[in-house]
mmCIF file of C-alpha atoms and ligand atoms in Angstrom:
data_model
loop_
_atom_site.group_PDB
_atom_site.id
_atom_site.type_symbol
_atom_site.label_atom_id
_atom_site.label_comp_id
_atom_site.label_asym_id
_atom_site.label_seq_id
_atom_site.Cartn_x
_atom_site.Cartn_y
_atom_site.Cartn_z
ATOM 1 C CA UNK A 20 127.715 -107.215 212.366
ATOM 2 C CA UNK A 21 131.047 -106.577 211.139
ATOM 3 C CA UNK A 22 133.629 -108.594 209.105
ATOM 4 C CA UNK A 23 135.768 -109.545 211.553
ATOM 5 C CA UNK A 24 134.005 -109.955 214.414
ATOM 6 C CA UNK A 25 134.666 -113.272 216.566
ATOM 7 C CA UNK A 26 138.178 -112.620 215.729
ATOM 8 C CA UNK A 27 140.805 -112.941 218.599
ATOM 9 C CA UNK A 28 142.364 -110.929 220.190
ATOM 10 C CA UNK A 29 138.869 -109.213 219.557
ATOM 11 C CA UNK A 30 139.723 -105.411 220.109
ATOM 12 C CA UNK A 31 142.956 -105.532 217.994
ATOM 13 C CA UNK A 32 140.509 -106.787 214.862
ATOM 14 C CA UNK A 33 137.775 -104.291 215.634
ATOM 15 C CA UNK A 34 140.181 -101.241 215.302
ATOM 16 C CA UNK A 35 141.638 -102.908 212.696
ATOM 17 C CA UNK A 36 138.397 -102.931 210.877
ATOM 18 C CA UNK A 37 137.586 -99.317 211.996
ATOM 19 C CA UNK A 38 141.409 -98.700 210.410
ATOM 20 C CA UNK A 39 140.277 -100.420 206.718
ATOM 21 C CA UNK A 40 137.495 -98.418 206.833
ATOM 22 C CA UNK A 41 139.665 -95.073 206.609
ATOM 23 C CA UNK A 42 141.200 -94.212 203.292
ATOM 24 C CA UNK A 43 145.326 -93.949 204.510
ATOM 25 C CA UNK A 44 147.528 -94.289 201.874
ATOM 26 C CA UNK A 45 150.525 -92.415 202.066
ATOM 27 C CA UNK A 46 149.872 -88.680 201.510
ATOM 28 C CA UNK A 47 146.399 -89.109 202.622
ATOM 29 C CA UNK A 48 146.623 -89.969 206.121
ATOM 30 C CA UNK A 49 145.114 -86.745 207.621
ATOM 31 C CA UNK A 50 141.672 -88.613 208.439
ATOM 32 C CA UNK A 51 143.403 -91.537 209.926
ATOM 33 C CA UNK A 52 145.479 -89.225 212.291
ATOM 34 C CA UNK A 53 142.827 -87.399 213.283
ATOM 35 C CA UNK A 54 141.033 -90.684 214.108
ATOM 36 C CA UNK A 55 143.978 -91.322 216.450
ATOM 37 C CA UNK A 56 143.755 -88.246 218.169
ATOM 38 C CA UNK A 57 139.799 -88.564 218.456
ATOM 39 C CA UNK A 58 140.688 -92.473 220.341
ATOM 40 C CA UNK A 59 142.847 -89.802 222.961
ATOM 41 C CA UNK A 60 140.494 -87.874 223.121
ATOM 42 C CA UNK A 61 137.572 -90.103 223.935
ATOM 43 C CA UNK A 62 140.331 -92.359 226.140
ATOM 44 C CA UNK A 63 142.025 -88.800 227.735
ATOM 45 C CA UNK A 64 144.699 -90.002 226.962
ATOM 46 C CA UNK A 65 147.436 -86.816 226.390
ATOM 47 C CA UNK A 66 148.488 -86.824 223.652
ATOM 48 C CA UNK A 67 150.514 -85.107 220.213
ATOM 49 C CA UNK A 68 149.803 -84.459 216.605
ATOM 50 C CA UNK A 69 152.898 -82.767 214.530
ATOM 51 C CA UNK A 70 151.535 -80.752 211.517
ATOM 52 C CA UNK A 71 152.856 -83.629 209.611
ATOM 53 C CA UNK A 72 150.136 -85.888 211.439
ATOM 54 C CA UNK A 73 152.716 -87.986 213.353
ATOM 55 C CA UNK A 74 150.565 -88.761 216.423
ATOM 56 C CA UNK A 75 151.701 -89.773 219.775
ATOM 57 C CA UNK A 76 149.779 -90.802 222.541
ATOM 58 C CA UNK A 77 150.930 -91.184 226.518
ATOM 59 C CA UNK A 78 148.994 -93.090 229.047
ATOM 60 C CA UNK A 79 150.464 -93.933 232.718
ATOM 61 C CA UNK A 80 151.928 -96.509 234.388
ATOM 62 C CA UNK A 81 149.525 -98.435 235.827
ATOM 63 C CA UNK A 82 149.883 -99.679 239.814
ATOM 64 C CA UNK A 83 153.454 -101.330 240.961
ATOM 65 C CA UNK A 84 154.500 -100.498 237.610
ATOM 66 C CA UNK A 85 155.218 -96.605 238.040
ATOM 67 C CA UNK A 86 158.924 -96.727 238.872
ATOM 68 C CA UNK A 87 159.744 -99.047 235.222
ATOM 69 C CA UNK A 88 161.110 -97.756 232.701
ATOM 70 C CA UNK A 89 158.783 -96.078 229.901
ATOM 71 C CA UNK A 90 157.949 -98.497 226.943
ATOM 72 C CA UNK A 91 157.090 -97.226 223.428
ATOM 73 C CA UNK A 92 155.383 -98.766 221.178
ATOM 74 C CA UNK A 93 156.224 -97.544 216.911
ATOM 75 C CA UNK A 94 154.313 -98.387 214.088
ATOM 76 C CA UNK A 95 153.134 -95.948 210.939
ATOM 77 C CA UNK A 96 149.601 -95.125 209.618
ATOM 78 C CA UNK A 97 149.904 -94.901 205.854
ATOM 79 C CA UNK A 98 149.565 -97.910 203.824
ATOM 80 C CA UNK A 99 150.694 -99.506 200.025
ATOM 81 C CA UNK A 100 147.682 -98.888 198.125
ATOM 82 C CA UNK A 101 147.752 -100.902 194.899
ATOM 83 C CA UNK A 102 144.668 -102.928 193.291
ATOM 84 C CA UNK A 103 144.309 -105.504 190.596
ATOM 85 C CA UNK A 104 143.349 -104.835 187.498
ATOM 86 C CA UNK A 105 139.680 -104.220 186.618
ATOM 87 C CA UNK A 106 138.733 -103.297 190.337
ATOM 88 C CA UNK A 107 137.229 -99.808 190.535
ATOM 89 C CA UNK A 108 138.327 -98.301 193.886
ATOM 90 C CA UNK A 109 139.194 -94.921 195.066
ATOM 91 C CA UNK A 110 141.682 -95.440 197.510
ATOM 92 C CA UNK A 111 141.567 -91.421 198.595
ATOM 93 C CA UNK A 112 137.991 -91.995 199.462
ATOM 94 C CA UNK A 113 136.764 -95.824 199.807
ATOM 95 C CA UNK A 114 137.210 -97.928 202.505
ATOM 96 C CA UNK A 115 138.461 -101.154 201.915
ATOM 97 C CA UNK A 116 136.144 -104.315 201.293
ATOM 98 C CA UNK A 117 137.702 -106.958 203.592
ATOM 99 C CA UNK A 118 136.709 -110.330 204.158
ATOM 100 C CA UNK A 119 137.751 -113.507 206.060
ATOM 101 C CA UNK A 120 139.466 -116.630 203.962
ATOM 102 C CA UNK A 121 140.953 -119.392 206.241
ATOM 103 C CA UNK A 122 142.606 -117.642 208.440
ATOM 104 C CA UNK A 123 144.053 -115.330 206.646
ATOM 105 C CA UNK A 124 142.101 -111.238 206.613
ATOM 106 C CA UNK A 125 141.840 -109.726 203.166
ATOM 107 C CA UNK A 126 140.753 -107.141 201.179
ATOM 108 C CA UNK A 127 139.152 -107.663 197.470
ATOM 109 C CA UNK A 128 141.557 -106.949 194.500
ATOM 110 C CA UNK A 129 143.555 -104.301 196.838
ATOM 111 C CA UNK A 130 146.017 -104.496 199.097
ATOM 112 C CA UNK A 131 144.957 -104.757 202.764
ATOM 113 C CA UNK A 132 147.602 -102.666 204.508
ATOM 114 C CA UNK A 133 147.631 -104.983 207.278
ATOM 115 C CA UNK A 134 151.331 -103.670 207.466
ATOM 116 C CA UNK A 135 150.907 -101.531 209.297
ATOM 117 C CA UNK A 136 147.386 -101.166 210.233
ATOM 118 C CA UNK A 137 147.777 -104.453 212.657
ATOM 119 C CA UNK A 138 150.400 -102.074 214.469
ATOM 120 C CA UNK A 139 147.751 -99.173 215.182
ATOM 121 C CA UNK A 140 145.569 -101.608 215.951
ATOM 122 C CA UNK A 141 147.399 -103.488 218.154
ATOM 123 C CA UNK A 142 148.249 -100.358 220.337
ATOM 124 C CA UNK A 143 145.001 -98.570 220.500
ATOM 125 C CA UNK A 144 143.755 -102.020 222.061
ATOM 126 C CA UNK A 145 146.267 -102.106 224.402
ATOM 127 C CA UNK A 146 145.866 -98.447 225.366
ATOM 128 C CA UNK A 147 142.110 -99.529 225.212
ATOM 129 C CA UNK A 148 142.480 -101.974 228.003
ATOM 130 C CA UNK A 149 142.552 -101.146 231.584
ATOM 131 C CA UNK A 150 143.336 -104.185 232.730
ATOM 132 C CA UNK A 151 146.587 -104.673 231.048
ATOM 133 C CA UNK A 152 149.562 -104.534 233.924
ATOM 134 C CA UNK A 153 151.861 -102.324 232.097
ATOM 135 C CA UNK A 154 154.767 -99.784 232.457
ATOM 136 C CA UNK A 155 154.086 -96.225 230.795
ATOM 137 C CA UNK A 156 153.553 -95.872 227.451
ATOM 138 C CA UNK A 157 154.440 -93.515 224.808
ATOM 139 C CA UNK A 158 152.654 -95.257 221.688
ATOM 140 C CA UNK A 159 154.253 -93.595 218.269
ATOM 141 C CA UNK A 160 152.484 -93.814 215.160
ATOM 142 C CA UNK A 161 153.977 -91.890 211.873
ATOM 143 C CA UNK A 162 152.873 -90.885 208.699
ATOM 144 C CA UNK A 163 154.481 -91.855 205.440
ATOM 145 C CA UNK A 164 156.559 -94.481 205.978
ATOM 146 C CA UNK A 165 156.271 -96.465 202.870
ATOM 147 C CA UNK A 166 157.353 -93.385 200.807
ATOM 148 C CA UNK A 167 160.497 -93.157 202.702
ATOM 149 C CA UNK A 168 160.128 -93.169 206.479
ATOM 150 C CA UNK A 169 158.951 -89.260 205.922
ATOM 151 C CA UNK A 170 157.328 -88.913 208.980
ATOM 152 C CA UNK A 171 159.825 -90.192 211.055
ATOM 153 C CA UNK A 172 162.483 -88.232 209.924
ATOM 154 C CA UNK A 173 160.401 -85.000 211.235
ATOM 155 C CA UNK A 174 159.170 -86.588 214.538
ATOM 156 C CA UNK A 175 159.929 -84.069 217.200
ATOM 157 C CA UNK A 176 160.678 -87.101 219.757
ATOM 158 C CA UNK A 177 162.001 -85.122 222.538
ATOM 159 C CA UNK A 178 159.353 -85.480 224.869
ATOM 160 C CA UNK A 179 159.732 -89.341 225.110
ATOM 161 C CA UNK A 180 161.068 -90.581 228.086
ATOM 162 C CA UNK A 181 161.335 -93.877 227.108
ATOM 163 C CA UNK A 182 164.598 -95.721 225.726
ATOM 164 C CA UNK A 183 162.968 -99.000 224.837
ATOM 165 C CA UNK A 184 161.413 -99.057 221.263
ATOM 166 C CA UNK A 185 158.835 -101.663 220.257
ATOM 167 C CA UNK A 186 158.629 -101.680 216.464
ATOM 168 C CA UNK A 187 155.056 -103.466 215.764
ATOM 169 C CA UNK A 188 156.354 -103.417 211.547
ATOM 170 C CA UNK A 189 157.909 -106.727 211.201
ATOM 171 C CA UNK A 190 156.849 -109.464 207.976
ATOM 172 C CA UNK A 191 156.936 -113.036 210.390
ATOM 173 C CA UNK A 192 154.283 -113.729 212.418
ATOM 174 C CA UNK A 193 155.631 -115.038 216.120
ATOM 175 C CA UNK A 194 159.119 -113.405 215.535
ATOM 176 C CA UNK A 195 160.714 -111.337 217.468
ATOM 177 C CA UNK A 196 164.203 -109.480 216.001
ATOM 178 C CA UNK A 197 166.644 -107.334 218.160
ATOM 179 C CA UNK A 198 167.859 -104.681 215.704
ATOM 180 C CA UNK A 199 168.409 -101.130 215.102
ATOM 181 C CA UNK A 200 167.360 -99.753 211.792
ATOM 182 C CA UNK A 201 167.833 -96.845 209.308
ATOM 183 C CA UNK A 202 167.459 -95.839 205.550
ATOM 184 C CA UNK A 203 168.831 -94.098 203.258
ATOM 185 C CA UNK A 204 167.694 -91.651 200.199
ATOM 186 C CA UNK A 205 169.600 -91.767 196.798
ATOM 187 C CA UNK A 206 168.951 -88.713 194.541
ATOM 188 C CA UNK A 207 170.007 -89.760 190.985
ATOM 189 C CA UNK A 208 170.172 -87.721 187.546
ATOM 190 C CA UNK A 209 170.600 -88.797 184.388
ATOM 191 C CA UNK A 210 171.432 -86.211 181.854
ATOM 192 C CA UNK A 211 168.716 -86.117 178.632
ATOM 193 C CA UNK A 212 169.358 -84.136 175.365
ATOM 194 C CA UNK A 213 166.386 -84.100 173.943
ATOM 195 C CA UNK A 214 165.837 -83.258 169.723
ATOM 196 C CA UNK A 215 162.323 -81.690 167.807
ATOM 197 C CA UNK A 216 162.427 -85.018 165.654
ATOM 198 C CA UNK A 217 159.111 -86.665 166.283
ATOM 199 C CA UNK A 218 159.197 -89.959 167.398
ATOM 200 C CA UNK A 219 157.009 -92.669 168.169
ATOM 201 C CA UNK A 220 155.377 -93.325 171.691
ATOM 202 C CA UNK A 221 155.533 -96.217 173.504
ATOM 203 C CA UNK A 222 153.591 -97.673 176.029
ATOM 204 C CA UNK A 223 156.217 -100.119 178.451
ATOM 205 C CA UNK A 224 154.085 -102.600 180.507
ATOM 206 C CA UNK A 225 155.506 -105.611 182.893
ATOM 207 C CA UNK A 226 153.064 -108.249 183.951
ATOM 208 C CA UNK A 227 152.677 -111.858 185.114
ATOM 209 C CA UNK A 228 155.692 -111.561 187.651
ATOM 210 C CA UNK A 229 155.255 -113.373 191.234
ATOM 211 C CA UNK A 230 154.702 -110.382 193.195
ATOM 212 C CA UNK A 231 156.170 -110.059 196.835
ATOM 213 C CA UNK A 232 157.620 -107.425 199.369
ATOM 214 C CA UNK A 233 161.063 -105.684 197.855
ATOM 215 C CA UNK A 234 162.420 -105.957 200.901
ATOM 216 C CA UNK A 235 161.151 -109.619 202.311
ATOM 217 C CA UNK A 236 161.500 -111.343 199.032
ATOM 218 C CA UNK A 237 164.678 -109.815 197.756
ATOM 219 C CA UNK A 238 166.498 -113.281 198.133
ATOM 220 C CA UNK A 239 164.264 -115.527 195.817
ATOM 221 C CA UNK A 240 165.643 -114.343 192.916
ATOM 222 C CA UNK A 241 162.147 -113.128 191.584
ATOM 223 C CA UNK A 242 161.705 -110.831 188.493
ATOM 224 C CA UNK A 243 161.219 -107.292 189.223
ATOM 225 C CA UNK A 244 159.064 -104.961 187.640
ATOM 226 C CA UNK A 245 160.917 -101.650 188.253
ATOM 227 C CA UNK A 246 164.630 -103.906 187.186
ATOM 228 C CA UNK A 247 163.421 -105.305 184.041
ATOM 229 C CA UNK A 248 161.913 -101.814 182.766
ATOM 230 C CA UNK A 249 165.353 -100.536 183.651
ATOM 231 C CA UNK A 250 166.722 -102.899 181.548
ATOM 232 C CA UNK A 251 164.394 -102.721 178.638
HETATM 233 ZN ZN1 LIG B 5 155.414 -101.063 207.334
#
């Protein structure tokens, strides 16, 4: 039986749990979009894979619905993969060892890349489900987000008809925000002048901080790792 079964809705958790079973960090997220394109496959459903791995995946209007606009649905496949101390995981190989607590899902001593895993999982059920009253669909899922929104910035998106985006990426459960978004890159250098003197090495290490997103806790004042180092 698996982990999360009984969950509801109860196809969104079962791909979710076939998703944690993939290894897809970011730069290894060539088995995860080829699992993508083996759900089309088995759903014919048409569908694209870039040689980046950006996957999209079409499926019709279904009755009464054909003459709506097309909706797509946007999430990415790679996850943050970061573990505690002490665990002894492989993240380009294992799966992830998930579990149930409360009513939370999580994974032990790693990071559960429920962002955005619940996105891919959300869409494959809903492309899943035949009895869903929908308008067409042009589901977008793209590699390498969390190392700077790589794969979108290749995306050939010129086949979408669709001018409605549903972003499935958000941090608050139940909330709903009517945005646009971007990012930026900043390429910095700082010149070195290195001497033959030996000197003495030194091992820098930052621990015991809070933790939290960079970009959902960035107003709580919270120590951060990458700042103090910078400062040290
Ligand atoms: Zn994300």
């Amino acid at each position: 039986m698996s982990v999360l079964s009984g969950l509801k809705p109860e196809n969104v958790f079962k791909y979710f749990e076939e998703i944690c079973m993939i290894p897809h960090g970011s730069y290894n997220t060539e088995k995860i979009s080829n699992y993508l394109v083996d759900f089309a496959k088995a759903h014919s459903l048409k569908h694209i894979q870039d040689e980046d791995g950006n996957v999209i995946i079409f499926k019709d209007a279904t009755e009464g619905y054909e003459n709506s606009e097309p909706v797509i649905l946007q999430g990415h496949m790679d996850m943050v993969c970061e573990k505690e101390s002490g665990v002894t995981i492989d993240f380009e190989k294992d799966p992830l060892d998930i579990y149930v607590d409360g009513d939370l899902i999580k994974a032990k001593g790693t990071t559960l890349g429920g962002d955005d895993g619940i996105a891919v999982a959300y869409a494959l059920a809903i492309l899943d489900d035949d009895s869903l009253k929908h308008p067409a669909l042009e589901v977008v899922i793209t590699v390498n987000e969390e190392v700077g929104l790589l794969g979108a910035n290749t995306i050939d998106l010129s086949m979408l008809k669709g001018h409605t985006l549903i972003n499935i990426d958000s941090e608050k459960e139940g909330s709903f925000l009517t945005s646009c978004a971007g990012g930026t890159g900043l390429e910095m250098n700082v010149p070195v002048s290195r001497t033959e003197r030996m000197g003495l090495a030194v091992n820098l290490k930052v621990d015991g901080l809070l933790g939290g997103h960079s970009g959902a806790e960035i107003d709580k004042d919270r120590a951060n790792a990458i700042i103090l180092i910078g400062r040290v």
